[in-house]
Coordinates of C-alpha atoms in Angstrom, one line a residue:
M29 CA -39.2 -37.5 51.1
R30 CA -36.0 -39.4 50.1
V31 CA -35.7 -37.2 47.0
L32 CA -36.2 -34.1 49.0
F33 CA -33.6 -35.2 51.5
L34 CA -31.0 -35.8 48.8
F35 CA -31.8 -32.5 47.0
V36 CA -31.3 -30.6 50.3
S37 CA -28.1 -32.4 51.1
L38 CA -26.8 -31.6 47.7
I39 CA -27.5 -27.9 48.2
F40 CA -25.9 -28.1 51.7
I41 CA -22.7 -29.7 50.3
Q42 CA -22.4 -27.2 47.5
N43 CA -22.6 -24.3 49.9
L44 CA -20.0 -25.8 52.1
I45 CA -17.7 -26.2 49.1
A46 CA -18.4 -22.7 47.8
Q47 CA -17.7 -21.0 51.1
D48 CA -14.1 -22.1 50.8
N49 CA -13.9 -20.2 47.5
L50 CA -15.5 -16.9 48.5
L51 CA -14.4 -13.8 46.5
S52 CA -14.7 -10.8 48.7
K53 CA -15.4 -7.4 47.4
Q54 CA -11.9 -6.2 48.2
E55 CA -10.3 -9.1 46.5
A56 CA -12.4 -8.4 43.4
I57 CA -11.2 -4.8 43.4
D58 CA -7.6 -5.8 43.9
K59 CA -7.9 -8.2 40.8
V60 CA -9.3 -5.4 38.7
L61 CA -6.5 -3.0 39.8
Q62 CA -3.8 -5.5 39.0
N63 CA -5.3 -7.3 35.9
N64 CA -7.8 -5.1 34.1
F65 CA -6.5 -4.1 30.6
G66 CA -8.1 -0.6 30.7
V67 CA -6.5 0.1 34.1
K68 CA -3.1 -1.1 32.9
I69 CA -3.2 1.2 29.9
A70 CA -4.2 4.1 32.0
Q71 CA -1.2 3.4 34.4
N72 CA 1.1 3.3 31.3
N73 CA -0.3 6.8 30.2
V74 CA 0.5 8.1 33.7
A75 CA 4.1 6.8 33.3
I76 CA 4.5 8.4 30.0
A77 CA 3.3 11.7 31.4
E78 CA 5.5 11.4 34.4
N79 CA 8.5 11.0 32.1
N80 CA 7.4 14.0 29.9
K81 CA 7.4 16.3 33.0
S82 CA 10.8 15.5 34.1
L83 CA 13.7 17.9 33.9
L84 CA 15.3 15.7 31.1
N85 CA 12.4 16.8 28.8
S86 CA 12.3 20.5 29.8
N87 CA 15.0 21.9 27.5
F88 CA 16.6 23.4 30.6
L89 CA 19.8 21.2 30.4
P90 CA 22.6 21.9 28.0
S91 CA 23.3 19.7 25.0
I92 CA 26.8 18.1 24.8
T93 CA 28.0 16.6 21.5
G94 CA 31.2 14.7 21.1
S95 CA 32.9 13.7 17.9
A96 CA 36.1 11.9 17.0
G97 CA 37.8 10.7 13.8
A98 CA 40.8 8.8 12.6
N99 CA 42.3 8.5 9.2
Y100 CA 45.1 6.3 7.8
Q101 CA 46.8 6.7 4.4
R102 CA 49.7 4.8 2.6
D103 CA 51.2 6.0 -0.7
D104 CA 53.7 4.3 -3.2
S105 CA 55.1 7.0 -5.5
T106 CA 57.6 7.6 -8.2
F107 CA 58.9 11.2 -8.8
E108 CA 60.4 11.9 -12.3
F109 CA 62.6 14.9 -13.2
P110 CA 62.7 15.3 -17.0
G111 CA 65.2 17.8 -18.2
Q112 CA 67.0 18.1 -14.8
F113 CA 70.6 17.1 -14.3
L114 CA 72.8 16.3 -11.4
F115 CA 75.2 19.1 -10.1
D116 CA 78.4 18.9 -8.3
Q117 CA 77.8 19.8 -4.7
E118 CA 81.2 21.7 -4.4
T119 CA 81.4 23.5 -7.7
G120 CA 77.8 23.7 -8.6
E121 CA 78.6 22.5 -12.2
V122 CA 76.7 19.9 -14.1
L123 CA 78.1 16.5 -13.9
L124 CA 79.2 14.9 -17.1
D125 CA 79.3 11.3 -18.1
D126 CA 82.3 9.5 -19.8
A127 CA 81.0 10.6 -23.1
G128 CA 80.8 14.3 -21.9
N129 CA 77.1 14.4 -21.8
P130 CA 75.2 15.8 -18.7
V131 CA 74.1 13.2 -16.3
P132 CA 70.2 13.3 -15.9
R133 CA 68.7 13.4 -12.5
P134 CA 67.4 9.9 -11.6
D135 CA 63.8 9.1 -10.6
T136 CA 63.0 8.9 -6.9
N137 CA 60.8 6.2 -5.5
L138 CA 58.8 6.6 -2.2
Y139 CA 57.5 3.2 -0.9
K140 CA 55.1 2.7 2.0
A141 CA 54.7 6.4 2.8
E142 CA 52.3 6.4 5.7
A143 CA 50.1 9.3 7.1
Q144 CA 47.7 9.4 10.1
R145 CA 45.3 12.0 11.1
Y146 CA 43.3 12.0 14.4
N147 CA 40.8 14.4 15.8
A148 CA 38.4 14.7 18.7
R149 CA 35.9 17.5 19.7
V150 CA 33.5 18.3 22.5
T151 CA 30.8 20.9 21.9
V152 CA 28.5 22.3 24.6
D153 CA 25.4 24.3 23.7
Y154 CA 23.0 25.9 26.2
L155 CA 20.0 28.0 25.7
L156 CA 20.3 30.7 28.5
F157 CA 17.0 32.4 27.7
D158 CA 14.1 31.5 25.3
G159 CA 11.6 34.3 26.0
L160 CA 10.1 32.2 29.0
G161 CA 8.6 29.5 26.7
R162 CA 10.2 26.5 28.2
I163 CA 9.2 27.6 31.8
F164 CA 5.6 27.6 30.8
D165 CA 6.1 24.4 28.7
L166 CA 7.4 22.7 31.8
K167 CA 4.5 23.9 33.8
R168 CA 2.1 22.7 31.1
L169 CA 3.7 19.1 31.1
K170 CA 3.2 19.0 34.8
E171 CA -0.4 19.8 34.4
E172 CA -0.6 17.2 31.7
Y173 CA 0.7 14.7 34.2
N174 CA -2.0 15.8 36.6
L175 CA -4.6 15.2 33.9
S176 CA -3.3 11.8 33.1
E177 CA -3.7 10.8 36.8
L178 CA -7.3 12.2 36.8
Q179 CA -7.9 10.1 33.7
A180 CA -6.5 7.1 35.2
R181 CA -8.7 7.7 38.3
E182 CA -11.7 8.0 35.9
T183 CA -10.7 4.7 34.4
V184 CA -10.4 3.0 37.8
E185 CA -13.8 4.4 39.0
T186 CA -15.5 3.3 35.8
S187 CA -13.9 -0.2 36.0
I188 CA -15.0 -0.6 39.6
V189 CA -18.6 0.4 38.8
Q190 CA -18.6 -2.0 35.9
L191 CA -17.0 -4.7 38.3
F192 CA -19.7 -4.3 40.9
S193 CA -22.5 -4.1 38.3
I194 CA -21.5 -7.8 37.5
Y195 CA -20.5 -8.8 41.0
Y196 CA -23.9 -7.8 42.4
E197 CA -25.5 -9.5 39.4
V198 CA -23.8 -12.8 40.5
A199 CA -24.9 -12.1 44.1
R200 CA -28.6 -11.5 43.0
I201 CA -28.6 -14.6 40.9
S202 CA -27.0 -16.5 43.7
E203 CA -29.8 -15.4 46.2
N204 CA -32.3 -16.2 43.6
I205 CA -31.0 -19.7 43.3
D206 CA -31.4 -20.0 47.0
V207 CA -35.0 -18.9 46.7
L208 CA -35.7 -21.2 43.8
A209 CA -34.1 -24.1 45.7
E210 CA -36.3 -23.5 48.6
T211 CA -39.3 -23.2 46.3
Y212 CA -38.4 -26.5 44.7
A213 CA -38.1 -28.1 48.1
N214 CA -41.5 -26.9 49.2
T215 CA -43.0 -28.1 45.9
Q216 CA -41.3 -31.5 46.4
E217 CA -42.8 -31.7 49.9
R218 CA -46.3 -30.9 48.5
L219 CA -45.9 -33.7 45.9
D220 CA -44.8 -36.2 48.6
R221 CA -47.8 -35.2 50.7
A222 CA -50.2 -35.5 47.7
E223 CA -48.8 -38.9 46.8
Y224 CA -49.3 -40.2 50.3
A225 CA -52.9 -38.7 50.4
F226 CA -53.7 -40.3 47.1
E227 CA -52.4 -43.7 48.2
Y228 CA -54.7 -43.5 51.3
G229 CA -57.6 -42.2 49.2
Q230 CA -57.7 -38.8 50.9
N231 CA -57.6 -36.8 47.6
N232 CA -57.7 -37.4 43.9
K233 CA -54.9 -37.7 41.3
L234 CA -55.3 -34.1 40.3
D235 CA -53.3 -32.7 43.2
V236 CA -50.5 -35.1 42.4
L237 CA -50.5 -34.1 38.8
N238 CA -50.6 -30.5 39.7
A239 CA -47.7 -30.9 42.1
E240 CA -45.6 -32.7 39.4
V241 CA -46.2 -30.1 36.9
D242 CA -45.2 -27.3 39.4
L243 CA -42.1 -29.4 40.3
V244 CA -41.0 -29.6 36.7
N245 CA -41.5 -25.8 36.3
D246 CA -39.4 -25.0 39.5
S247 CA -36.7 -27.5 38.3
I248 CA -36.5 -25.7 34.9
S249 CA -36.4 -22.2 36.7
L250 CA -33.6 -23.5 38.9
M251 CA -31.6 -24.9 35.9
T252 CA -32.0 -21.7 34.0
E253 CA -30.8 -19.6 36.9
R254 CA -27.7 -21.9 37.4
Q255 CA -26.8 -21.6 33.8
L256 CA -27.2 -17.8 34.0
I257 CA -24.9 -17.6 37.0
K258 CA -22.2 -19.5 35.0
N259 CA -22.4 -17.0 32.1
T260 CA -22.4 -14.1 34.6
L261 CA -19.3 -15.5 36.3
R262 CA -17.5 -15.5 33.0
D263 CA -18.5 -11.8 32.6
L264 CA -16.9 -11.1 35.9
N265 CA -13.8 -13.0 35.2
V266 CA -13.4 -10.9 31.9
V267 CA -13.5 -7.7 33.9
M268 CA -11.0 -9.0 36.5
N269 CA -8.9 -10.6 33.6
T270 CA -8.8 -14.0 35.2
D271 CA -9.5 -17.5 34.1
L272 CA -12.8 -17.6 32.4
E273 CA -13.8 -20.9 34.0
S274 CA -13.0 -19.9 37.6
T275 CA -16.0 -20.4 39.8
F276 CA -16.5 -18.9 43.3
K277 CA -19.2 -17.5 45.6
V278 CA -19.6 -13.8 46.1
D279 CA -20.4 -11.8 49.2
T280 CA -24.2 -11.0 49.3
T281 CA -23.9 -8.7 52.2
V282 CA -24.9 -5.1 51.3
V283 CA -24.2 -2.1 53.6
F284 CA -25.5 1.3 52.6
I285 CA -23.6 4.5 53.3
D286 CA -24.8 6.7 56.3
P287 CA -27.1 9.4 54.9
I288 CA -25.2 12.0 56.9
D289 CA -22.0 11.1 54.8
L290 CA -24.1 11.3 51.7
D291 CA -25.1 14.8 52.4
T292 CA -21.4 15.7 53.1
F293 CA -20.4 14.3 49.8
F294 CA -23.1 16.2 48.1
K295 CA -21.8 19.6 49.4
D296 CA -18.3 18.9 48.3
A297 CA -19.2 17.3 44.9
E298 CA -18.0 20.0 42.6
E299 CA -14.6 20.1 44.2
N300 CA -14.2 16.2 43.9
N301 CA -16.0 15.3 40.7
V302 CA -13.3 13.9 38.4
S303 CA -14.8 15.4 35.2
L304 CA -14.7 18.9 36.7
L305 CA -11.2 18.3 38.0
Q306 CA -10.1 17.3 34.5
A307 CA -11.8 20.4 33.0
K308 CA -9.9 22.7 35.5
T309 CA -6.6 21.0 34.5
N310 CA -7.3 21.5 30.8
M311 CA -7.9 25.2 31.6
S312 CA -4.5 25.4 33.2
I313 CA -2.9 23.5 30.2
N314 CA -4.4 26.0 27.7
D315 CA -3.4 29.0 29.9
Y316 CA 0.3 27.7 29.9
T317 CA 0.0 27.1 26.2
L318 CA -1.1 30.7 25.6
K319 CA 1.8 32.1 27.8
S320 CA 4.3 29.8 26.0
A321 CA 3.1 31.2 22.7
K322 CA 3.8 34.7 23.7
S323 CA 7.6 33.8 24.0
V324 CA 7.9 34.4 20.3
F325 CA 8.0 38.1 20.9
L326 CA 11.0 37.9 23.1
P327 CA 14.7 37.4 22.1
T328 CA 16.6 34.1 22.7
V329 CA 20.2 34.0 24.1
G330 CA 22.4 31.0 23.7
L331 CA 25.8 30.0 24.9
S332 CA 28.3 27.6 23.2
G333 CA 31.7 26.2 23.7
F334 CA 34.0 23.6 22.3
Y335 CA 37.3 21.9 23.0
G336 CA 39.2 20.1 20.1
W337 CA 42.3 18.1 19.5
N338 CA 43.9 17.3 16.1
L339 CA 47.0 15.1 15.3
N340 CA 48.4 15.2 11.8
Q341 CA 51.3 12.9 10.9
N342 CA 52.2 13.4 7.2
A343 CA 54.2 11.0 5.2
P344 CA 57.7 12.1 3.9
G345 CA 57.8 13.5 0.3
A346 CA 60.1 14.1 -2.5
F347 CA 61.2 17.5 -1.1
F348 CA 60.5 16.8 2.5
P349 CA 61.9 13.5 3.4
G350 CA 61.3 13.6 7.0
V351 CA 58.0 12.8 8.9
N352 CA 55.9 15.9 9.7
V353 CA 53.9 15.9 12.9
N354 CA 51.4 18.6 13.7
N355 CA 49.7 18.3 17.1
T356 CA 46.9 20.9 17.9
R357 CA 44.6 21.7 20.8
N358 CA 41.9 24.4 20.6
F359 CA 38.9 25.7 22.5
G360 CA 36.3 28.4 22.1
L361 CA 33.4 30.2 23.8
G362 CA 30.7 32.0 22.1
A363 CA 27.3 33.7 22.8
T364 CA 24.4 34.4 20.3
L365 CA 21.4 36.7 20.7
T366 CA 18.6 36.1 18.3
W367 CA 15.4 38.1 18.0
N368 CA 12.8 37.2 15.5
I369 CA 11.4 40.7 15.1
F370 CA 8.8 39.7 12.7
D371 CA 8.0 36.2 11.4
G372 CA 5.4 37.0 8.9
G373 CA 2.6 37.0 11.4
R374 CA 2.7 33.3 12.3
G375 CA 3.4 34.1 16.0
I376 CA 0.6 36.6 16.3
T377 CA -1.7 34.1 14.8
Q378 CA -0.7 31.4 17.2
V379 CA -1.3 33.7 20.2
K380 CA -4.6 34.7 19.0
N381 CA -5.7 31.1 18.4
A382 CA -4.4 30.2 21.8
K383 CA -6.6 33.0 23.4
I384 CA -9.7 31.6 21.4
L385 CA -9.0 28.0 22.7
L386 CA -8.7 29.2 26.2
D387 CA -12.1 30.9 25.9
S388 CA -13.6 27.8 24.4
Q389 CA -12.3 25.7 27.2
D390 CA -13.8 28.1 29.7
L391 CA -17.1 27.8 27.9
A392 CA -16.8 24.0 27.9
Q393 CA -16.1 23.9 31.6
Q394 CA -19.2 26.0 32.4
Q395 CA -21.4 23.6 30.1
L396 CA -19.8 20.6 32.0
L397 CA -20.6 22.1 35.3
Q398 CA -24.3 22.4 34.5
Q399 CA -24.2 18.8 33.3
V400 CA -22.4 17.4 36.3
R401 CA -24.8 19.2 38.6
R402 CA -27.7 17.6 36.8
D403 CA -26.0 14.2 36.9
I404 CA -25.3 14.5 40.7
S405 CA -28.9 15.4 41.4
N406 CA -30.4 12.6 39.2
A407 CA -27.9 10.1 40.7
R408 CA -29.0 11.1 44.3
G409 CA -32.6 11.0 43.4
N410 CA -32.3 7.6 41.8
Y411 CA -30.5 6.2 44.8
E412 CA -32.9 7.5 47.3
N413 CA -35.8 6.2 45.3
S414 CA -34.1 2.8 44.8
L415 CA -33.5 2.6 48.6
R416 CA -37.2 3.3 49.4
V417 CA -38.2 0.6 46.8
Y418 CA -35.8 -1.8 48.5
R419 CA -37.4 -1.1 52.0
L420 CA -40.9 -1.6 50.6
Q421 CA -39.8 -4.9 49.1
E422 CA -38.3 -6.1 52.3
Q423 CA -41.8 -5.5 54.0
N424 CA -43.5 -7.2 51.0
V425 CA -41.3 -10.4 51.5
I426 CA -42.4 -10.5 55.2
T427 CA -46.1 -10.2 54.2
A428 CA -45.7 -12.9 51.4
S429 CA -43.9 -15.2 53.6
D430 CA -46.6 -15.0 56.3
N431 CA -49.2 -15.5 53.6
F432 CA -47.5 -18.6 52.4
E433 CA -47.0 -20.1 55.8
R434 CA -50.7 -19.6 56.6
S435 CA -51.7 -20.9 53.2
N436 CA -49.5 -24.0 53.7
E437 CA -51.1 -24.7 57.1
R438 CA -54.6 -24.3 55.7
Y439 CA -53.5 -26.6 52.8
K440 CA -52.5 -29.3 55.2
L441 CA -55.9 -29.0 56.9
G442 CA -57.7 -29.2 53.5
Q443 CA -59.1 -25.8 53.8
I444 CA -57.7 -24.5 50.4
T445 CA -56.8 -26.2 47.2
S446 CA -53.2 -26.9 45.7
V447 CA -53.8 -24.1 43.1
E448 CA -54.3 -21.5 45.9
L449 CA -51.3 -22.8 47.7
R450 CA -49.3 -22.6 44.5
Q451 CA -50.4 -19.0 44.0
A452 CA -49.2 -18.1 47.5
Q453 CA -45.9 -19.9 46.7
I454 CA -45.5 -17.9 43.6
N455 CA -46.3 -14.6 45.3
L456 CA -43.6 -15.3 47.8
L457 CA -41.1 -16.3 45.1
N458 CA -41.8 -13.1 43.2
A459 CA -41.5 -11.0 46.3
E460 CA -38.2 -12.5 47.3
T461 CA -36.6 -12.2 43.8
S462 CA -38.0 -8.6 43.6
K463 CA -36.4 -7.8 46.9
N464 CA -33.0 -9.1 45.7
Q465 CA -33.3 -7.1 42.5
A466 CA -34.3 -3.9 44.5
K467 CA -31.3 -4.4 47.0
Y468 CA -28.6 -4.6 44.4
T469 CA -30.2 -1.9 42.2
A470 CA -30.1 0.4 45.2
K471 CA -26.5 -0.5 45.9
L472 CA -25.4 0.1 42.4
A473 CA -27.3 3.5 42.4
E474 CA -25.3 4.3 45.5
L475 CA -22.1 3.5 43.8
Q476 CA -23.0 5.6 40.7
Y477 CA -23.8 8.5 43.1
L478 CA -20.6 8.1 44.9
Q479 CA -18.8 8.2 41.5
Q480 CA -20.6 11.5 40.6
V481 CA -19.6 13.2 43.9
G482 CA -16.0 11.8 43.6
Q483 CA -15.9 9.6 46.6
L484 CA -16.0 6.2 45.1
L485 CA -12.4 5.3 46.0
N486 CA -12.8 6.7 49.6
V487 CA -15.5 4.5 51.0
P488 CA -15.6 0.8 52.0
F489 CA -17.5 -1.5 49.8

């Protein structure tokens, strides 16, 4: 009895400690939305699509180009005048030296002759009309943004289903551990009773040995399940992207959706299923792609304008000794009309291919509709069947529990053997673990059904 008391006390203390570290369902969802890598990547894709659909990426705004330049030049030059002579400024006659020879014109040196050139220019180009292509491109980009949001929603839904498939597995193992601990305690009590009876000569050693063997088996099952929950907790931490060695208890409460709500969800499933919504968005994207391709048959009109400034400061030369400064400002406006009357057939081919792609998308959507209808019906059937199995397992636990209690009383009175009591105990253990399995299987089937009808993010967990 002392061993039994210590074991039960240990279980009670562990439960008290774990209650302070309970991970609720909503907290688990919040961790997935904040930390899960797949969800983060999907959110980044939405951000990229949001940038792409903005006016800055639409080609509706003008382009403005600015340019400027500066140039500096310095020259040291010597100008020679071979065969030229000096003239008298008054008479115009050639000057003679003392020997009567003409005086040659001396060389001219130009030292540190500097020149500067500066310019600046602003050019504005605006596409006034491009055959309506950019209008449909902008609409296509907005639909691509909607598609990225739907893809992110699908990632979130898939991550939540993955989360709860592991979360409920932890819950199932936790309840199994409680069942195994109770089974261990009952076996320990039977062993104590058999030892007392053997000491007082009321039975033989066989009952003691049978109880010891059963106690070892129960201990092994309990140890195995405890190791299993450690491994499963690590799986849960991976999904939530938290510390792998974090330990906590999970909420084992399961509440099923009202059947009336499930019927309502079923009626509106095709309007809310995320796969069908993505298919419809892809249809819109391909439709805008086709309309944009047709813009090749229309002309384009563009406007342009510029404003420029130039400053040239030339160095003095041999014939122009003064500094020459030229300051110029200019501007201009222009318009162009371009019509690609025939581009060799490439535009026609693109339009034809766009029509074929649109038709293929329509066929794919019809195929997907059939598959989604099948998946919704299967998911609903699986859920309803799993729920019925769970209800039957609940009743089976009641029956097995009553059978064990009666068998235990009869064993105390010596009316049945320890083997028969052990069989009743195993039946109860199997019934309780099967009920736990059925409960979480039904709940996961419900979540999968809610995902198919597009209501997974709109219901409490």
